[in-house]
Tab-separated table of C-alpha atoms in Angstrom:
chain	number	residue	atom	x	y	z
A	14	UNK	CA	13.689	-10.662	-5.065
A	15	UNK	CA	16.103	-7.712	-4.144
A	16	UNK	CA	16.111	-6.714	-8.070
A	17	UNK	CA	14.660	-2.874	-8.768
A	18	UNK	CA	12.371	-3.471	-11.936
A	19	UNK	CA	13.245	-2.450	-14.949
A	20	UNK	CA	10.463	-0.614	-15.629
A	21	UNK	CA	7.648	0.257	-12.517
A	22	UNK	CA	4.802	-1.489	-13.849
A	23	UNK	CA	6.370	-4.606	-13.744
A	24	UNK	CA	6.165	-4.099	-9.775
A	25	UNK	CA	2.696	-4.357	-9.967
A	26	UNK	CA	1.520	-7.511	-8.041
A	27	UNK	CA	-2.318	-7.678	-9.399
A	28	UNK	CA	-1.538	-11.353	-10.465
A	29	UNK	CA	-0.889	-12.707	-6.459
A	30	UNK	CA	-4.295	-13.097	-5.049
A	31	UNK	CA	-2.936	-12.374	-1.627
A	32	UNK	CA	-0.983	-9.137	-2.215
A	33	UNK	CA	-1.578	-5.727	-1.064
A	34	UNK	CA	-2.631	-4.809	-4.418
A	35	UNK	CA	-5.012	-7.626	-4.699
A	36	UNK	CA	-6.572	-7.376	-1.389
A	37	UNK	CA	-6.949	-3.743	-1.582
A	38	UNK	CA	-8.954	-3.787	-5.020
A	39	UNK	CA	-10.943	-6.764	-3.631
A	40	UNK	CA	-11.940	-4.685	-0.884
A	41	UNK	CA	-12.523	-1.392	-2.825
A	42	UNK	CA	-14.384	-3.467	-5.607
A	43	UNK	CA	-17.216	-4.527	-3.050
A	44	UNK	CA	-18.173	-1.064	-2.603
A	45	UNK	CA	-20.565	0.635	-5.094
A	46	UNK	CA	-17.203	2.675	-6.946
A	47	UNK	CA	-18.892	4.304	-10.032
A	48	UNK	CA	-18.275	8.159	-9.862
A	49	UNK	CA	-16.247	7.760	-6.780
A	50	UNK	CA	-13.281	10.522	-6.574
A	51	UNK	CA	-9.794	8.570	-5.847
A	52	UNK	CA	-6.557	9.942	-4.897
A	53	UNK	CA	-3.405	8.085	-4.937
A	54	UNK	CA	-0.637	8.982	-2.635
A	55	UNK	CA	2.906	7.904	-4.255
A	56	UNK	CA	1.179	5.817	-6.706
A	57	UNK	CA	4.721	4.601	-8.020
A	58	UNK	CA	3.587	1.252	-10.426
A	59	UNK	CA	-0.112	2.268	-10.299
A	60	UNK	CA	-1.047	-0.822	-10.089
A	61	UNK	CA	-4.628	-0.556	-8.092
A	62	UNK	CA	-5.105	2.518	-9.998
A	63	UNK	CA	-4.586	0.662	-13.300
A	64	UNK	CA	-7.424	-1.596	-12.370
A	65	UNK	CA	-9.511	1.000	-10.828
A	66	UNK	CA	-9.394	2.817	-13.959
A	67	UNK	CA	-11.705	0.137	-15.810
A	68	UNK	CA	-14.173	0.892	-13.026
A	69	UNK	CA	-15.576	4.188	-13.603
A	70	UNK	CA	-13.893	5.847	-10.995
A	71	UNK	CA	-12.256	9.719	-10.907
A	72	UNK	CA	-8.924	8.969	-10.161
A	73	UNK	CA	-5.896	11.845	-9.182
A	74	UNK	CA	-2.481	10.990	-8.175
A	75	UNK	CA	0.142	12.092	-6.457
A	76	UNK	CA	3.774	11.252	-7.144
A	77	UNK	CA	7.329	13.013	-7.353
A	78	UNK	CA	8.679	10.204	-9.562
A	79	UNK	CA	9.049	11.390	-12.807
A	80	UNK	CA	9.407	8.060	-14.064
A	81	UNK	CA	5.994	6.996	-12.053
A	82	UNK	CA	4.313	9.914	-13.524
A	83	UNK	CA	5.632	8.946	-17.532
A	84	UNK	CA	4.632	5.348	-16.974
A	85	UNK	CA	1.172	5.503	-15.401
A	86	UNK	CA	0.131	9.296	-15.157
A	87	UNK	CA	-2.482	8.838	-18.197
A	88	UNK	CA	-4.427	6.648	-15.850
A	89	UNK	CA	-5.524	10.043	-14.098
A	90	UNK	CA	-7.176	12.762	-14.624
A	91	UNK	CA	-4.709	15.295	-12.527
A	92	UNK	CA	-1.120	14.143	-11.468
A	93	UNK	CA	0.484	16.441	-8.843
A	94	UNK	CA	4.606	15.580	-9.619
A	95	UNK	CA	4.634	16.906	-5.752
A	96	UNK	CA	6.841	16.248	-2.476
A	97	UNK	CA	4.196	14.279	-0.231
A	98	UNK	CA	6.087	15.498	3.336
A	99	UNK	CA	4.993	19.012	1.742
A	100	UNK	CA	1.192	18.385	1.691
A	101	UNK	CA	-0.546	21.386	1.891
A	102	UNK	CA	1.651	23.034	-0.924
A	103	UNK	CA	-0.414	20.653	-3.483
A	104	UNK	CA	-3.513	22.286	-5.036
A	105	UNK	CA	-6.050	19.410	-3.927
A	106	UNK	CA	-9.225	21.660	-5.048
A	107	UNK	CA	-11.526	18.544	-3.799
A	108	UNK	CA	-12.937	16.179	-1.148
A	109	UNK	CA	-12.274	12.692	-1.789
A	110	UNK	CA	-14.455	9.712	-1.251
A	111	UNK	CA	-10.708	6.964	-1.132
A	112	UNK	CA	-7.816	7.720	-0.121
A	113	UNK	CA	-4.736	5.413	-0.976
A	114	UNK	CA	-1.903	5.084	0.660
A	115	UNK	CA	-0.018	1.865	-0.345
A	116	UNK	CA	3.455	1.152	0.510
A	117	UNK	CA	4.281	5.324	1.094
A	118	UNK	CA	4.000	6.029	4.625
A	119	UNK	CA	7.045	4.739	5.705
A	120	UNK	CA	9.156	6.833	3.194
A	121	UNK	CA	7.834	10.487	4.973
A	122	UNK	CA	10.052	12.555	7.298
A	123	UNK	CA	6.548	12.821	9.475
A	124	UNK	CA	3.829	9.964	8.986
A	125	UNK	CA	1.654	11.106	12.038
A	126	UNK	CA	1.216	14.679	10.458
A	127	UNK	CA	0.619	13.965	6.990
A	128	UNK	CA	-1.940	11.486	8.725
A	129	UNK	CA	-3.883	14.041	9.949
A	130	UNK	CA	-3.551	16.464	7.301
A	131	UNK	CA	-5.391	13.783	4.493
A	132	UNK	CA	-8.207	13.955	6.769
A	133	UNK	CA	-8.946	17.675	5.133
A	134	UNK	CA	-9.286	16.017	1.794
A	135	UNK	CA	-11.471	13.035	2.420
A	136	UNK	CA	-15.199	13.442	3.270
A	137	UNK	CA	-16.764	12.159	6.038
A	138	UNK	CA	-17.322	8.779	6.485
A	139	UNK	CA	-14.769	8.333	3.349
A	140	UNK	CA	-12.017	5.789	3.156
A	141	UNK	CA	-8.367	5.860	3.842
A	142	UNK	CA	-6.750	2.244	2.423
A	143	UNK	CA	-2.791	1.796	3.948
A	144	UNK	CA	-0.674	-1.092	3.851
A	145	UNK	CA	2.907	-0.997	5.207
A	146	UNK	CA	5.707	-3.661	5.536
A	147	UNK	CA	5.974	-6.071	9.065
A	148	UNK	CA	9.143	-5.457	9.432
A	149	UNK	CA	8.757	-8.068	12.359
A	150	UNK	CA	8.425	-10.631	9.374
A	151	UNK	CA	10.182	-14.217	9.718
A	152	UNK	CA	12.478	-13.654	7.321
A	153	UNK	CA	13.737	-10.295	8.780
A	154	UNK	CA	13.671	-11.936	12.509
A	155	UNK	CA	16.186	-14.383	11.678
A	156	UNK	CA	18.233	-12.075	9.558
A	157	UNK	CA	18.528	-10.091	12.800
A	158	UNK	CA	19.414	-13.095	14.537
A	159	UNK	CA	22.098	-13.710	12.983
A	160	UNK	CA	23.555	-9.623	13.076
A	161	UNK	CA	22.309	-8.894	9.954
A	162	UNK	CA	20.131	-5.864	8.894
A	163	UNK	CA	20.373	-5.804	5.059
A	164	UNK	CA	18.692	-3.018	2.900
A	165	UNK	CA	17.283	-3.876	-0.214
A	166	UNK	CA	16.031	-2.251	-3.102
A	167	UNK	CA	12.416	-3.360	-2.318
A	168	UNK	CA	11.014	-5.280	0.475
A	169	UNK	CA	10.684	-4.857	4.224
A	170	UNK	CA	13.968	-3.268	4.543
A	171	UNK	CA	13.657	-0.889	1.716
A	172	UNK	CA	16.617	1.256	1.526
A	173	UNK	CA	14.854	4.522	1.343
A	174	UNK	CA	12.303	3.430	4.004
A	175	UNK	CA	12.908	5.987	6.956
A	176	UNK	CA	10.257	4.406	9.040
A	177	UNK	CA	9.782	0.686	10.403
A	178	UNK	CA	6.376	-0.962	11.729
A	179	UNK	CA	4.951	-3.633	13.077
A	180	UNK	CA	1.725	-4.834	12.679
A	181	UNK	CA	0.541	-3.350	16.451
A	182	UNK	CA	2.740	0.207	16.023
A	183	UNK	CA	0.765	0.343	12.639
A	184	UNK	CA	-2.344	0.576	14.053
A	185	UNK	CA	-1.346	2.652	16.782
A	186	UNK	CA	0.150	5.508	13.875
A	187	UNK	CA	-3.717	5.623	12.435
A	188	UNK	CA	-5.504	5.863	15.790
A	189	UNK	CA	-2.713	8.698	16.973
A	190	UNK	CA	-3.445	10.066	13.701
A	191	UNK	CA	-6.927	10.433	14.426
A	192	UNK	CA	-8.241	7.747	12.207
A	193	UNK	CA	-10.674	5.003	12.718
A	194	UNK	CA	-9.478	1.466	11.785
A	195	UNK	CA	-12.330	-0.653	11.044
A	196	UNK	CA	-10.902	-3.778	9.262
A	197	UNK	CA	-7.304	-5.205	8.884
A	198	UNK	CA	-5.537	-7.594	6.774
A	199	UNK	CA	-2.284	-9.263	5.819
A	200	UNK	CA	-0.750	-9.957	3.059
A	201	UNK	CA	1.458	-13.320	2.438
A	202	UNK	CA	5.653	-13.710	1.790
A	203	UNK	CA	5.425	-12.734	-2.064
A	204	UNK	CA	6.461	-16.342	-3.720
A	205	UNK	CA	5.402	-15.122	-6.532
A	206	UNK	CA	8.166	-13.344	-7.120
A	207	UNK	CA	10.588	-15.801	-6.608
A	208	UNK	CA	8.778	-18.732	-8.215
A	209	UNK	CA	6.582	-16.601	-11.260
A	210	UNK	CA	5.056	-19.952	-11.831
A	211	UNK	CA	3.168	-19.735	-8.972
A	212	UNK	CA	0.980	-16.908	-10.588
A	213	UNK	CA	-0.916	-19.718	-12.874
A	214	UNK	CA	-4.301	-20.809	-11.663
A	215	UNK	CA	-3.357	-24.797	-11.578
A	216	UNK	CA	-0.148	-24.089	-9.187
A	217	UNK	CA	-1.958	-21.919	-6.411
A	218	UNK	CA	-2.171	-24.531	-3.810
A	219	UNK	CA	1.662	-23.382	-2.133
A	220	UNK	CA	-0.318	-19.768	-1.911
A	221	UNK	CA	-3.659	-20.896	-0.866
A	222	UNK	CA	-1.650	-23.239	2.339
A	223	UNK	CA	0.661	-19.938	2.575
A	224	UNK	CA	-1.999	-17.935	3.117
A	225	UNK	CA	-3.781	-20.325	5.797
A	226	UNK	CA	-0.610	-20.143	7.414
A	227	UNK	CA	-0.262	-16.250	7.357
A	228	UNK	CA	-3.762	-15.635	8.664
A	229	UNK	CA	-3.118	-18.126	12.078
A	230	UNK	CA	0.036	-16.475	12.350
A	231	UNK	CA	-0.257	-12.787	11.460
A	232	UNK	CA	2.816	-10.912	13.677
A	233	UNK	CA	5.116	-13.948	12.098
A	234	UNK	CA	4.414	-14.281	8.767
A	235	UNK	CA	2.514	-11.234	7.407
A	236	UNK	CA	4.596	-9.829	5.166
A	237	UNK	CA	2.497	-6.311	4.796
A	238	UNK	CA	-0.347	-5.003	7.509
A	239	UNK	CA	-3.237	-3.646	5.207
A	240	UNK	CA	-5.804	-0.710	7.404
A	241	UNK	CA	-8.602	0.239	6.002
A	242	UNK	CA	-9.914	3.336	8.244
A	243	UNK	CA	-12.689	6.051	8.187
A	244	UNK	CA	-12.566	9.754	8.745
A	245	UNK	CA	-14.821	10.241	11.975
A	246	UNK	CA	-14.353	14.183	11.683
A	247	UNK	CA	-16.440	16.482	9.142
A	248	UNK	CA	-13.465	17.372	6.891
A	249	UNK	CA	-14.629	21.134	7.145
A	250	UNK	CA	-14.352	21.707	10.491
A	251	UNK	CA	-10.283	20.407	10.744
């Protein structure tokens, strides 16, 4: 599955019950959403903000893509084409209630900082959703293993990924940051897209035993850590 899309909505993995996107909007979707005020960090395929959209919710996004922003930038209601590593240069007038931050971090010259500088633009008590690759995954172990370190186009070794994490240094990167993890989740090896048929409803049984598998065996098989986290700190007072 090392093939860039052709276009980046086809990247969007709403259809795998156990991917980031999925379990994200799962979670998001069992709080009361209508009216909420959304921003998207590096929202790239849009996916959860495609789906989000049907909810009621205020959605803004932030990506430098121009091809992310002429794809999926009528989903919001403001699109900043900005640098994230350059955060306080974007006119955010606004608290928000969710924060996403899905498959970005690990593409900024400094995580920890823009960490801490998102908690200015969240209100207390809000939510900050991350998910980030294990690059301690199976498959990467044994590529390692045997002197390998390939970069792909998409994936755990992403070739324009400057960061790595595990699932434990992930965790670690909030809490430094001055967030609040309070629940955490993994996503499965996407088989989807190397077997497409898998996304039908009668051939789910390989994901629902993958995902068995992946929860009694987190640090080995997750394929992506998901945090959800809080802001403990009164946003006007940072």
């Amino acid at each position: 599955y090392d093939i860039a899309p052709r276009a980046l909505v086809e990247a969007r993995k709403l259809d795998d019950p156990y991917s980031s996107h999925s379990l994200i909007l799962r979670r998001l979707r069992h709080m009361k959403l209508a009216g909420d005020k959304v921003l998207d960090l590096g929202f790239g395929c849009a996916a959860i903000a495609s789906a989000l959209h049907q909810d009621g919710v205020v959605l803004d996004g932030i990506d430098r893509d121009p091809r992310a922003v002429a794809e999926s930038g009528s989903l919001f209601r403001s699109v900043f084409p900005n640098d994230l590593n350059r955060l306080d240069d974007i006119p955010l007038q606004e608290k928000y209630d969710i924060i996403l931050a899905a498959d970005i971090l690990q593409f900024l010259v400094d995580p920890p900082d823009v960490l801490s500088r998102l908690k200015k633009h969240l209100v207390k008590g809000g939510l900050l959703a991350v998910a980030l690759p294990n690059v301690v995954n199976l498959q990467t172990r044994l590529r390692i293993l045997f002197g390998k370190f390939p970069l792909h186009h998409r994936g755990i070794l992403e070739e324009q990924a400057l960061h790595f994490y595990t699932l434990d240094s992930m965790r670690q990167l909030l809490q430094k940051a001055g967030w609040k993890v309070e629940a955490a989740d993994v996503t499965s090896i996407p088989l989807t897209l190397v077997f497409p048929f898998l996304r039908r409803r009668r051939w789910r049984l390989p994901l629902w035993i993958l995902r068995g598998l992946t929860l009694a065996f987190k640090g080995l098989l997750g394929y992506q850590g998901i945090l959800f986290c809080k802001n403990p700190n009164e946003a006007d007072l940072l």
